[in-house]
XYZ file of C-alpha atoms in Angstrom:
618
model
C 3.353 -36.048 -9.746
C 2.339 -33.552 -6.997
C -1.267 -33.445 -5.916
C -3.068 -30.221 -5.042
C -6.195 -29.349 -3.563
C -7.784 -26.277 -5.807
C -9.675 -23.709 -4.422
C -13.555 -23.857 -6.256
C -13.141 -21.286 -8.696
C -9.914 -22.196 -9.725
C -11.189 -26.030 -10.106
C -14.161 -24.458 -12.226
C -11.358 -22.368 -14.510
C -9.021 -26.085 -15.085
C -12.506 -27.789 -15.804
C -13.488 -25.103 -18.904
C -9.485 -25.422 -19.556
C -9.720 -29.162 -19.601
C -7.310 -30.181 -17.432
C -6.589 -32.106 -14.318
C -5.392 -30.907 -11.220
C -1.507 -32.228 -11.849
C -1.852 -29.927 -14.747
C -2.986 -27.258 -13.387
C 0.252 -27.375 -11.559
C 2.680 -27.534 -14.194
C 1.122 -24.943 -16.272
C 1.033 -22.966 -12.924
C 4.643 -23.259 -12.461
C 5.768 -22.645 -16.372
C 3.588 -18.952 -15.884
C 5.590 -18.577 -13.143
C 9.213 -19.441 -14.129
C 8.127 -17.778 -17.940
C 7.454 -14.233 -15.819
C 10.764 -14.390 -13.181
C 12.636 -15.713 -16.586
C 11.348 -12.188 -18.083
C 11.823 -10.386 -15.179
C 15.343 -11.460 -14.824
C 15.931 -11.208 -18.605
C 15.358 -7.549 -18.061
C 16.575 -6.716 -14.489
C 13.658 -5.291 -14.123
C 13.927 -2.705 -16.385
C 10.343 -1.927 -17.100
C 8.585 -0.652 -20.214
C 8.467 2.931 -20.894
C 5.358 4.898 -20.380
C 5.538 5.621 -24.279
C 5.105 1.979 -24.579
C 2.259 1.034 -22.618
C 0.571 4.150 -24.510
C 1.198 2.900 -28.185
C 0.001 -0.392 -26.948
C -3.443 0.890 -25.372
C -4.138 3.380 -28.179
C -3.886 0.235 -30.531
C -6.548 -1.743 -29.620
C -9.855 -1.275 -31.235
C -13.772 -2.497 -31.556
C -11.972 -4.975 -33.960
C -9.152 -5.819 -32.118
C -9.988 -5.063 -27.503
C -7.717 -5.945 -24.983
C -9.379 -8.597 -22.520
C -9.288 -6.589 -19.315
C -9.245 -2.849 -18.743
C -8.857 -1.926 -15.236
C -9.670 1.230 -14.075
C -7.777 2.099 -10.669
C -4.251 2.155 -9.753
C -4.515 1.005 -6.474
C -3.381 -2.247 -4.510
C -6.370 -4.045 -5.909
C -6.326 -2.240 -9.537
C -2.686 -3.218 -10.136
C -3.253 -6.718 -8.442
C -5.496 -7.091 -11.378
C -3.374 -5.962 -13.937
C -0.650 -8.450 -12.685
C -3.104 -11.313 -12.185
C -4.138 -11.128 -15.570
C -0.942 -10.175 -17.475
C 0.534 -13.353 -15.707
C -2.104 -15.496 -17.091
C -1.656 -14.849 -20.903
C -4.394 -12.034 -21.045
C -3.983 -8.649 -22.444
C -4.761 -6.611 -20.061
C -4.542 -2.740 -20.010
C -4.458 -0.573 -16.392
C -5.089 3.111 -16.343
C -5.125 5.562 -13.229
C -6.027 9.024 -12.750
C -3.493 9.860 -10.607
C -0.618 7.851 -9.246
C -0.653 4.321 -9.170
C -1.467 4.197 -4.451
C -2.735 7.670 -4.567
C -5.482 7.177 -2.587
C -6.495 4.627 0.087
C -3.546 2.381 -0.304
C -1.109 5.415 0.121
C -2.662 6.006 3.321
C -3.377 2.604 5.466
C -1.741 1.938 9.186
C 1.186 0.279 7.164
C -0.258 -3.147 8.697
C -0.592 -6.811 7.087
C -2.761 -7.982 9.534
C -5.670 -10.870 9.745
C -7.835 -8.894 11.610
C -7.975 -9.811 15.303
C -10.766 -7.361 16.166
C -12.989 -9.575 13.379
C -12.351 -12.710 15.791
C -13.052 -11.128 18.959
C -16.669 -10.488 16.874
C -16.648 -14.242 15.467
C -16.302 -15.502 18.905
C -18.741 -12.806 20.853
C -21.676 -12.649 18.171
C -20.865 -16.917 16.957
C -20.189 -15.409 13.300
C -18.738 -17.862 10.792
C -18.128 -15.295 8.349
C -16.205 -12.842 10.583
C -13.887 -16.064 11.420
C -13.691 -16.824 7.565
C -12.211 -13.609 6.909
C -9.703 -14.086 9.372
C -8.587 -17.418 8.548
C -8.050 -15.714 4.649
C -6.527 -12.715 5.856
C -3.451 -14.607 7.678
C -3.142 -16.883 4.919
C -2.824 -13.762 2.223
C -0.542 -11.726 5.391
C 2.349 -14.525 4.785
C 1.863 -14.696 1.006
C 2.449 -10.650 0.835
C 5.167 -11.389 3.293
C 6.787 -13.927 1.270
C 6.711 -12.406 -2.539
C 8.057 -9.013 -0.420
C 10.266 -9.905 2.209
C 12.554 -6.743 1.037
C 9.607 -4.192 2.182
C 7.363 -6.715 4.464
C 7.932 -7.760 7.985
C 6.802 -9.315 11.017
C 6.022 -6.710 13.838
C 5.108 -7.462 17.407
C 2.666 -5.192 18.895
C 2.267 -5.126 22.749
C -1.155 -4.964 24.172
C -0.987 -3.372 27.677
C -2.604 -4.721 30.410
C -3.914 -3.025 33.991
C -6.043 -5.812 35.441
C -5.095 -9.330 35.913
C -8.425 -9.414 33.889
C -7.139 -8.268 31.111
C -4.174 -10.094 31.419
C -6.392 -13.541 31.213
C -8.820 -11.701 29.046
C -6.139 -11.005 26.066
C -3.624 -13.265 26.441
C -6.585 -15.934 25.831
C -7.856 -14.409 22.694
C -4.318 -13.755 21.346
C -3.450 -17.524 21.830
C -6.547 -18.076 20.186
C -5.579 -15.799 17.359
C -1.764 -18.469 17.207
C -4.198 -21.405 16.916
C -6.383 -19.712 14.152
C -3.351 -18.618 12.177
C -2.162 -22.202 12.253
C 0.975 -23.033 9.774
C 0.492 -19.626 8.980
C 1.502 -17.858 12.298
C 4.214 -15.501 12.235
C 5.337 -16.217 15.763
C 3.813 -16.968 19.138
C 2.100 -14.561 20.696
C 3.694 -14.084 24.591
C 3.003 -12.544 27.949
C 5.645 -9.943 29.259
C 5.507 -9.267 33.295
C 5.296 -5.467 33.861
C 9.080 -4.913 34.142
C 9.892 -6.258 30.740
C 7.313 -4.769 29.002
C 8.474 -0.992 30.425
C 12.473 -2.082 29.481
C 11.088 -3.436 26.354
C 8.864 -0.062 26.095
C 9.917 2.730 27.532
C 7.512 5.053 27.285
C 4.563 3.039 28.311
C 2.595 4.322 31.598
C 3.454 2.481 34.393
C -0.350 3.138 35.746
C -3.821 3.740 34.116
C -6.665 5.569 35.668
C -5.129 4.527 38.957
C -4.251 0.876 38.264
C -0.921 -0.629 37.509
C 0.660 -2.100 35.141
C -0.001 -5.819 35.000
C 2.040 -6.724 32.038
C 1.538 -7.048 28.121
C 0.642 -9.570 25.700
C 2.512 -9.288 22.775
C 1.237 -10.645 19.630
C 2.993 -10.749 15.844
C 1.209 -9.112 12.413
C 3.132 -7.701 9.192
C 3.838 -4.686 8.683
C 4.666 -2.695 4.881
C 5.333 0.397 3.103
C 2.001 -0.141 1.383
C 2.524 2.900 -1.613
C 6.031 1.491 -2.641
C 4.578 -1.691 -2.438
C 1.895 -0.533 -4.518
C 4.107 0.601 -7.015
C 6.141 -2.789 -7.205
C 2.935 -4.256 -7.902
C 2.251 -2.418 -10.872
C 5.684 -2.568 -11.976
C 5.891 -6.354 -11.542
C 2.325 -6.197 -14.086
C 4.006 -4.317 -16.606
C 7.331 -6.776 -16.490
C 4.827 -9.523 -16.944
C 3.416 -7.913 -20.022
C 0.365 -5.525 -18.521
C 0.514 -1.953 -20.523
C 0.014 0.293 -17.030
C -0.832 3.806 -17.409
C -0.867 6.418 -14.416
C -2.184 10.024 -14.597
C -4.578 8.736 -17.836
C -8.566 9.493 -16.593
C -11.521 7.935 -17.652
C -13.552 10.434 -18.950
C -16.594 8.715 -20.271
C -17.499 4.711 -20.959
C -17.958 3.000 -24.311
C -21.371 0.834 -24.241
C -22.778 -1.262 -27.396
C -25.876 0.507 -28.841
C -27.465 -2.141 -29.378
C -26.497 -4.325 -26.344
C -25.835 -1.700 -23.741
C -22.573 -3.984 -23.184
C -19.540 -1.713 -21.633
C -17.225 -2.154 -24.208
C -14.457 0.311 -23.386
C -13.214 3.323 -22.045
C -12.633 7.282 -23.328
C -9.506 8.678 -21.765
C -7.737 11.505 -21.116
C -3.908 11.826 -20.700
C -3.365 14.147 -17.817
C 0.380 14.875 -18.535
C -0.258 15.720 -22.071
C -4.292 16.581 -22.076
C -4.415 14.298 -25.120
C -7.633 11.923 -25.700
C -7.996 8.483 -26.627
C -10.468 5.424 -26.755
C -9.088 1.699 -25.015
C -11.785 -1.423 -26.459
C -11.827 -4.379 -23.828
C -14.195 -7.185 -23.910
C -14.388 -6.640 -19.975
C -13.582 -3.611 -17.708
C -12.655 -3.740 -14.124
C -13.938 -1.078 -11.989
C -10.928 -0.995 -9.072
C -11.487 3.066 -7.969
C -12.197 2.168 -4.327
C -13.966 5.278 -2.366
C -14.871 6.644 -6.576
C -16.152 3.161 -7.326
C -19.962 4.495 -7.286
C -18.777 7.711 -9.152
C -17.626 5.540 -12.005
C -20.890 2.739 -11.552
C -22.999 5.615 -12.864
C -20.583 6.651 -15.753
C -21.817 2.617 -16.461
C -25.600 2.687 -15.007
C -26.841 6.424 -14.205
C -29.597 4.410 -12.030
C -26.870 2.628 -9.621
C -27.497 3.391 -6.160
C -23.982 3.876 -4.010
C -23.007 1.128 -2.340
C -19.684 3.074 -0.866
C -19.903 4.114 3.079
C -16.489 6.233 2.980
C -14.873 6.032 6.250
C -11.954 8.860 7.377
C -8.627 6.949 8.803
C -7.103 9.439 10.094
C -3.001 9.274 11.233
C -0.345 11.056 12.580
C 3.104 10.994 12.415
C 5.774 11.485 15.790
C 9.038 11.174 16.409
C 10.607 7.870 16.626
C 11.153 8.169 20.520
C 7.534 7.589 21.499
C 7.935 3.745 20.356
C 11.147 1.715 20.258
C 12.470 0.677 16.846
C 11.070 -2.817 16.515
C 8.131 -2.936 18.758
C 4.636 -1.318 18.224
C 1.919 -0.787 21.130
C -2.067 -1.739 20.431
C -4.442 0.354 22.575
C -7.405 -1.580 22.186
C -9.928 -0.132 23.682
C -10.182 3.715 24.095
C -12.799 5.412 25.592
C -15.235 5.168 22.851
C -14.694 1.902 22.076
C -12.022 2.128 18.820
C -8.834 0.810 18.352
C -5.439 2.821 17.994
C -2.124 1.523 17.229
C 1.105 3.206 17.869
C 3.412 1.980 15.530
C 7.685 2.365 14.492
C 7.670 2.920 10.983
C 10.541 4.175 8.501
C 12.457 5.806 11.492
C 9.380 7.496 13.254
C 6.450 6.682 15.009
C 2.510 6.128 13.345
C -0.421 6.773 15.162
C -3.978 6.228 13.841
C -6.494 5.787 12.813
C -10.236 6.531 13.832
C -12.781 5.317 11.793
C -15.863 7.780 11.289
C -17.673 8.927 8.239
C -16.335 10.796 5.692
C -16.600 12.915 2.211
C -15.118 11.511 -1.058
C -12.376 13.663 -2.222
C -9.222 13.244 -3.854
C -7.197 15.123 -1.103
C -8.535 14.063 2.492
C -7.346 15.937 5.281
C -7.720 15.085 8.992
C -10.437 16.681 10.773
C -8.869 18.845 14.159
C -11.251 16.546 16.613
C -9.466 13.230 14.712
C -6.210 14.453 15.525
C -7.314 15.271 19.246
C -9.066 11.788 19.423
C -5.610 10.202 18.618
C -3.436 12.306 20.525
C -5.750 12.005 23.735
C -6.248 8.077 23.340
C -2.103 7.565 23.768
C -1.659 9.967 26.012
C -3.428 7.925 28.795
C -0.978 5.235 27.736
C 2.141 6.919 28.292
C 4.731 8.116 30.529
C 5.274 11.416 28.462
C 3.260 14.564 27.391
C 2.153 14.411 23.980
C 1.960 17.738 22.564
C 0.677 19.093 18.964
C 4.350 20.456 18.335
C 5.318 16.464 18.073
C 3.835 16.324 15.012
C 5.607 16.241 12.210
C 2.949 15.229 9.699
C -0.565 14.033 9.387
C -2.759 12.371 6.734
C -6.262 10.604 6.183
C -7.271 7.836 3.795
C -10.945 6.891 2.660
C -11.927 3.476 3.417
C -14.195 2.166 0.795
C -16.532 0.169 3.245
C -19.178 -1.081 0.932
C -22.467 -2.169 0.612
C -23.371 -5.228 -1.276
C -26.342 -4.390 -4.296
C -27.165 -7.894 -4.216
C -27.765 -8.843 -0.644
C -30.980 -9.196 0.719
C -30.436 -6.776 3.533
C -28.486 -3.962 2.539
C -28.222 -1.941 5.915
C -24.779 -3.939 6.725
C -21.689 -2.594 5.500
C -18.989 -5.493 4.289
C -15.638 -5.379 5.733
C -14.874 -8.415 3.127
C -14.667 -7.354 -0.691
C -17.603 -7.020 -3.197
C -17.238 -8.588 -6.853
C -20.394 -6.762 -8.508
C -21.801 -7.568 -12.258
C -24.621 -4.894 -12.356
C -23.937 -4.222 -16.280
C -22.717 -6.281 -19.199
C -18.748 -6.137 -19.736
C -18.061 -3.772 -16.542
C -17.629 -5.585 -13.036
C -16.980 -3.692 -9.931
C -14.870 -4.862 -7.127
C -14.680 -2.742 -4.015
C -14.584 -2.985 -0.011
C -12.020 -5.301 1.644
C -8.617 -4.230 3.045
C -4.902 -4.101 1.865
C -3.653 -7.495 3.238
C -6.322 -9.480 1.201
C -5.396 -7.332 -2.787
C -4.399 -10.422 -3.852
C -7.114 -12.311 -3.621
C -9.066 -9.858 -4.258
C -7.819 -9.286 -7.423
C -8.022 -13.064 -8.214
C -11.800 -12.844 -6.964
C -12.537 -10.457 -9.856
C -10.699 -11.858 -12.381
C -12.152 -14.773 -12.118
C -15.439 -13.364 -12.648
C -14.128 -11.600 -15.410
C -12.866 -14.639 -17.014
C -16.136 -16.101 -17.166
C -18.120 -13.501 -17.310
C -16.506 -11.773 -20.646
C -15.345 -15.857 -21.870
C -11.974 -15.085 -21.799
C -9.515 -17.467 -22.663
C -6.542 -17.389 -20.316
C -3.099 -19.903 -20.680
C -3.038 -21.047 -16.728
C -5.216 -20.495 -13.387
C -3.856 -17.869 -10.672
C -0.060 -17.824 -9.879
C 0.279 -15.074 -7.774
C 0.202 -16.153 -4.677
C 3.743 -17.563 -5.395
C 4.999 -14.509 -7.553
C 7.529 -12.630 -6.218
C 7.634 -9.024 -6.795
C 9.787 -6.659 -8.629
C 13.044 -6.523 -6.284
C 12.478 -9.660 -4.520
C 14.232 -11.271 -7.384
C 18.116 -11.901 -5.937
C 17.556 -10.085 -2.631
C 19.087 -11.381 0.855
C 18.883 -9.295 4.088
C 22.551 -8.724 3.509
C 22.416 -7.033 0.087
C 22.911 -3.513 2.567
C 25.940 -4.718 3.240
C 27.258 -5.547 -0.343
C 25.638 -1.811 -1.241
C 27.649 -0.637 1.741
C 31.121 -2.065 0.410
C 31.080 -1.887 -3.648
C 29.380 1.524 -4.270
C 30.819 4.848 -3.365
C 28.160 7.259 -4.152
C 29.882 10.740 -5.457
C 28.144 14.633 -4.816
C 28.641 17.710 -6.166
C 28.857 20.106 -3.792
C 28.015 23.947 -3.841
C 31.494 25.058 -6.068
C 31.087 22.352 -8.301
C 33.351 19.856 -7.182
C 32.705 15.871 -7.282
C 33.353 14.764 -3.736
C 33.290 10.513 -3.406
C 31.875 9.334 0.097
C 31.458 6.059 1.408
C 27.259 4.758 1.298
C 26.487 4.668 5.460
C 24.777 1.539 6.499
C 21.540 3.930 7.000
C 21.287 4.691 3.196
C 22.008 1.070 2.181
C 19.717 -0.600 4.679
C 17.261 1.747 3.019
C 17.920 1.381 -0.111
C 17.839 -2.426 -0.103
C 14.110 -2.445 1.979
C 13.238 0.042 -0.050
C 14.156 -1.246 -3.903
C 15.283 -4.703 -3.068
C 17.203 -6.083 -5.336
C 16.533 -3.420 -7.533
C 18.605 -1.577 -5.482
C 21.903 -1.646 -6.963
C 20.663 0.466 -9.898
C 20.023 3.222 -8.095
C 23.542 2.713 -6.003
C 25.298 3.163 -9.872
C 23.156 6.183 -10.667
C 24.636 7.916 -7.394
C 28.011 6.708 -7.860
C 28.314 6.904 -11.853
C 26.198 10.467 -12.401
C 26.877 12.337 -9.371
C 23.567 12.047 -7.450
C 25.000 11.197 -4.212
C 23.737 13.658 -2.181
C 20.700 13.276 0.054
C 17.904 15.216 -0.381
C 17.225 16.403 3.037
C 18.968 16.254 6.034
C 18.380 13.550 8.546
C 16.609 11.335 6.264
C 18.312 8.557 3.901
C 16.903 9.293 0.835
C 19.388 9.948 -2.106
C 18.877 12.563 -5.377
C 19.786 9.106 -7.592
C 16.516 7.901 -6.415
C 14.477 10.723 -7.745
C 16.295 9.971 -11.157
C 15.882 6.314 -10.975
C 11.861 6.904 -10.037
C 11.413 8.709 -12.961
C 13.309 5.534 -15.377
C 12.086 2.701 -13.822
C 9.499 3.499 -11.629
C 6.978 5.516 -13.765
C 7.469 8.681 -11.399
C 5.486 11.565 -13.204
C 5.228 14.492 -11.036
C 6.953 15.836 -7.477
C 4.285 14.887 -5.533
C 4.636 11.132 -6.908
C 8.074 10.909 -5.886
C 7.592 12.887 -1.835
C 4.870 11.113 -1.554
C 4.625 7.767 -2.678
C 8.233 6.470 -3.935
C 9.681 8.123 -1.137
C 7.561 8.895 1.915
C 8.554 12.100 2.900
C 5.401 13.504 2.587
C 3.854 11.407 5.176
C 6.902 11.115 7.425
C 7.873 14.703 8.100
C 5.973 17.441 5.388
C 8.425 19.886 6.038
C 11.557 17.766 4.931
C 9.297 17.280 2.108
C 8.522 20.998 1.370
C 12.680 21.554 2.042
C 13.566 18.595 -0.386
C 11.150 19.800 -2.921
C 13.192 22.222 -5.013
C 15.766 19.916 -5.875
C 12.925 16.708 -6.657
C 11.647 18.757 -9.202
C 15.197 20.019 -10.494
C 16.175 16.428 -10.876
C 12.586 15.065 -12.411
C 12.947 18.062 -15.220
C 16.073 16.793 -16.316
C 15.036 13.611 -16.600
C 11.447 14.556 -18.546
C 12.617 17.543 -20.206
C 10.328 20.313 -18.319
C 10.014 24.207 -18.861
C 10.173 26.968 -16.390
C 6.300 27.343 -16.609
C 5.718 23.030 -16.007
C 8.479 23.346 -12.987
C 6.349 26.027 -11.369
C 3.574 24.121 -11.566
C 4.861 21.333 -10.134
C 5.959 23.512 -7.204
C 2.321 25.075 -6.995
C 0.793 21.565 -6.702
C 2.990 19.812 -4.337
C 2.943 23.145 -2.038
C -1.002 22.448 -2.146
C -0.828 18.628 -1.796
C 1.774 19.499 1.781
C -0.900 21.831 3.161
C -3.273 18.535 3.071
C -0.277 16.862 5.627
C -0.515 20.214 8.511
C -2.510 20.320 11.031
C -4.103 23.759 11.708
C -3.430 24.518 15.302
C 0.654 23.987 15.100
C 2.682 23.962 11.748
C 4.396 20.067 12.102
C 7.596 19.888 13.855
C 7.299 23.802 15.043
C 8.320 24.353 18.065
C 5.917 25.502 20.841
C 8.557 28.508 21.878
């Protein structure tokens, strides 16, 4: 029988299991073929919201769930999967949409971090190198259980010394060797004239030096709401009752005790109340982690440092399709990263302090700082009428409560057990949810003596359209589905799906992919939603089945990213989103005008104030 090598929790878990490591296995690989033999059994046709609700309301002081985890994000839902996929009964709520916040809003990168070895190297820190070595391992593991939505990227560092030439080429070798059997590819050295055909727009001289060549090194790159989403999809195939747009409103605690024993909620779609009982709750909020410590402990100090990442969106000319650039240096010392992404180019991000608020919004001197760092960089004026959108996220850089010294701020995750039955995980980054996730649950396991059927098997899962999907399916979308329209008169005109549309749709959904190729050819949804963009009115409808899409602003902005790509698209397509999502969830006049009102106040969050996005300066 096959040997492995368990990590030390995990050995700890088999031990209070009673079982051997060849065990471990097996019962490892039964979770695993049990879930994709449910998945499949389904075709992914997840639970209804009405479901997971019946099943939360049920539980009871008599009768808790084992887990309730409170945040929707990458982490939050990582949870819910983790857990559902070991046996436990496990219950996710959100008070929004499942990626709302921070993990709407990253650089789109799966990445191990090669800033954090330049530091290991320069300051001899172990534990900067450690996170590394985790982060590349957890980069191919996203990779793998996503390859629909996740990619390798390479990123070209420019060089204008022969310094810097030596200087990066070394550390990005170094960066190969850490990555080991994990490396994506080998980083490389261009010569100057390949790296301008290869780049076009890069500056062939920099404050009066030349262009030396690039370095060009590999990372992952994601649509990290959509993959948000699949996550807690995949959770609720697997058995987890997830609930978006439900709020904790207050905690449960044991009188006697002072154990958290649940959670009071409030259904935001309906404004109706209800209690959840769990023998352990999971505290996955992010930047509101603190907010929600002292719903638990009104003497917790904060341990968030919220950090603005600001980003902004161009056109897709300033990078070419498949290659990003890495400036990584600017004149204060940050990084920026210019980056093709869904047809246009990202920009971002700065990294300086920040309020907590549900709807960040760049500051005007973040945008400048962006706009003025790649401008030195390239070969063509960048001007604020490029823009068509901008966003910030809230990095929930944390402190931890237990350390000795408490001046540092983490850039590795906290797992924090401050008060009986509620655990708090926060800090880390996007490429490392996984284990994150794992991290707490682990805790929780032991913490609330849970009694789970097998150790962790996610980091061989595959997610919710990976199921069945080849980098060809676009082409099998392309030839057996003929999406139909119906135009202004009310005729039903048939058209052939374009390879743009289908290569979207199967990065986008995956396998899943074909189901929302029937609804446009069987029910007439066809059309696209806004010009010059691929996205098709049978997604909206097949969002709101399958995908737990609530509201407008859940579709433009995070099962779609129209929102983030271009906000006035998004503000053009949004009429006809919110035609399509009432007649799927039965909405009045007065609920479709409020959906209007709020998306038309989520957009303003995506302008900038000096130039409306994509105006033009004339």
């Amino acid at each position: 029988m096959r040997r492995i090598i368990l990590p030390a929790s995990a050995a700890i878990l088999a031990i209070k299991l009673g079982l051997d490591e060849g065990n471990v296995w097996a019962k490892e690989q039964s979770r695993i073929g049990l879930v994709k033999e449910k998945i499949l059994l389904t075709e992914g046709i997840v639970p209804s919201r009405a479901d997971h609700l019946s099943k939360l309301v049920d539980s009871s002081l008599n009768k808790p769930i084992d887990v309730l985890v409170i945040g929707g994000g990458a982490t939050g839902s990582g949870v819910a999967l983790d857990a559902a996929t070991r046996g436990l009964k496990v219950g996710l709520v959100e008070k929004d949409d499942f990626s709302s916040g921070t993990s709407s809003r990253s650089t789109k990168l799966l990445h191990g971090g090669v800033r954090y070895l330049e530091k290991a190297f320069f300051n001899l820190d172990y534990g900067q190198l450690k996170l590394v070595f985790h982060a590349l391992e957890e980069r191919n593991r996203v990779i793998q259980n996503a390859p629909h939505m996740c990619h390798p990227l390479p990123t070209m560092t420019p060089c204008f010394t022969w310094f810097d030439v030596v200087y990066y080429w070394a550390g990005l070798k170094a960066y190969d060797l850490v990555a080991g059997s994990a490396i994506l590819q080998l980083s490389h050295y261009y010569p100057a004239k390949r790296a301008l055909r290869d780049f076009p727009t890069l500056a062939k001289e920099f404050d009066g030096r030349k262009l030396r060549g690039a370095v060009v090194y590999y990372d992952g790159q994601m649509d990290d709401s959509r993959l948000n989403v699949e996550i807690a999809c995949t959770a609720a195939l697997a058995g987890a009752s997830v609930l978006n747009h439900a709020e904790v409103t207050s905690l449960h605690k044991d009188k006697i005790s002072g154990r958290v024993i649940g959670a009071h909620i409030r259904d935001n779609l309906t404004d109706k109340e209800f209690d959840i009982y769990a023998k352990v709750v999971v505290n996955a909020t992010g930047p509101f982690s603190d907010a929600l410590r002292k719903m638990a402990n009104k003497d917790s100090t904060n341990i968030i440092c919220p950090a603005s990442g600001a980003h902004v969106i161009l056109p897709d000319y300033y990078t070419p399709k498949d290659m990003g650039l890495i400036i990584p240096k600017t004149k204060d010392g940050r990084v920026v990263f210019m980056l093709p992404w869904n047809g246009k180019t990202v920009v971002g991000t700065t990294d300086s302090t920040s309020a907590i608020t549900d709807l960040p919004k760049p500051r005007e001197d973040e945008i400048e700082f962006i706009l003025n760092a790649i401008s030195d960089y390239l070969n063509i004026k960048v001007g604020r009428s490029d823009i068509l959108s901008t966003w910030s996220g809230i990095r929930p850089l944390a402190t931890d409560p237990s350390a000795k010294n408490t001046s540092s701020i983490s850039r590795d995750h906290i797992v924090n057990v401050e008060c009986p039955g509620f655990i708090t995980i926060t800090g880390g980054k996007w490429t490392t949810y996984r284990s994150m996730a794992e991290d707490v649950l682990n805790t929780a396991i032991k913490h609330g003596e849970l009694s789970p059927l097998s150790t962790c098997v996610t980091a061989d899962l595959p997610l919710m359209g990976a199921y069945g999907w080849e980098p060809l399916l676009f082409v099998q979308l392309a030839r057996s589905y003929v999406p139909k329209k119906k135009t202004k008169d009310g005729k039903i005109k048939p058209e052939a799906m374009d390879t743009t549309t289908a290569k979207h749709l199967s990065c986008a959904y995956g396998s899943m992919a074909k189901h929302v190729a029937t609804i446009a050819q069987d029910e007439n949804l066809g059309k696209r939603l806004v010009h010059g963009y691929p996205y098709l009115e049978a997604e909206v409808a097949y969002c709101a089945r399958n995908e737990y899409c609530e509201t407008a602003i859940d579709f433009i902005a995070r099962r779609t990213r129209l929102a983030f790509l271009d906000v006035r698209a998004a503000k053009q397509a949004l009429p006809r989103v919110i035609e399509i999502l009432a007649a799927e969830h039965k909405w009045d006049r007065e609920r479709k005008e409020q959906e209007h009102n709020k998306a038309e106040v989520f957009l303003h969050t995506f302008r900038t104030s000096t130039y409306e996005p994509g105006q033009s300066r004339v």
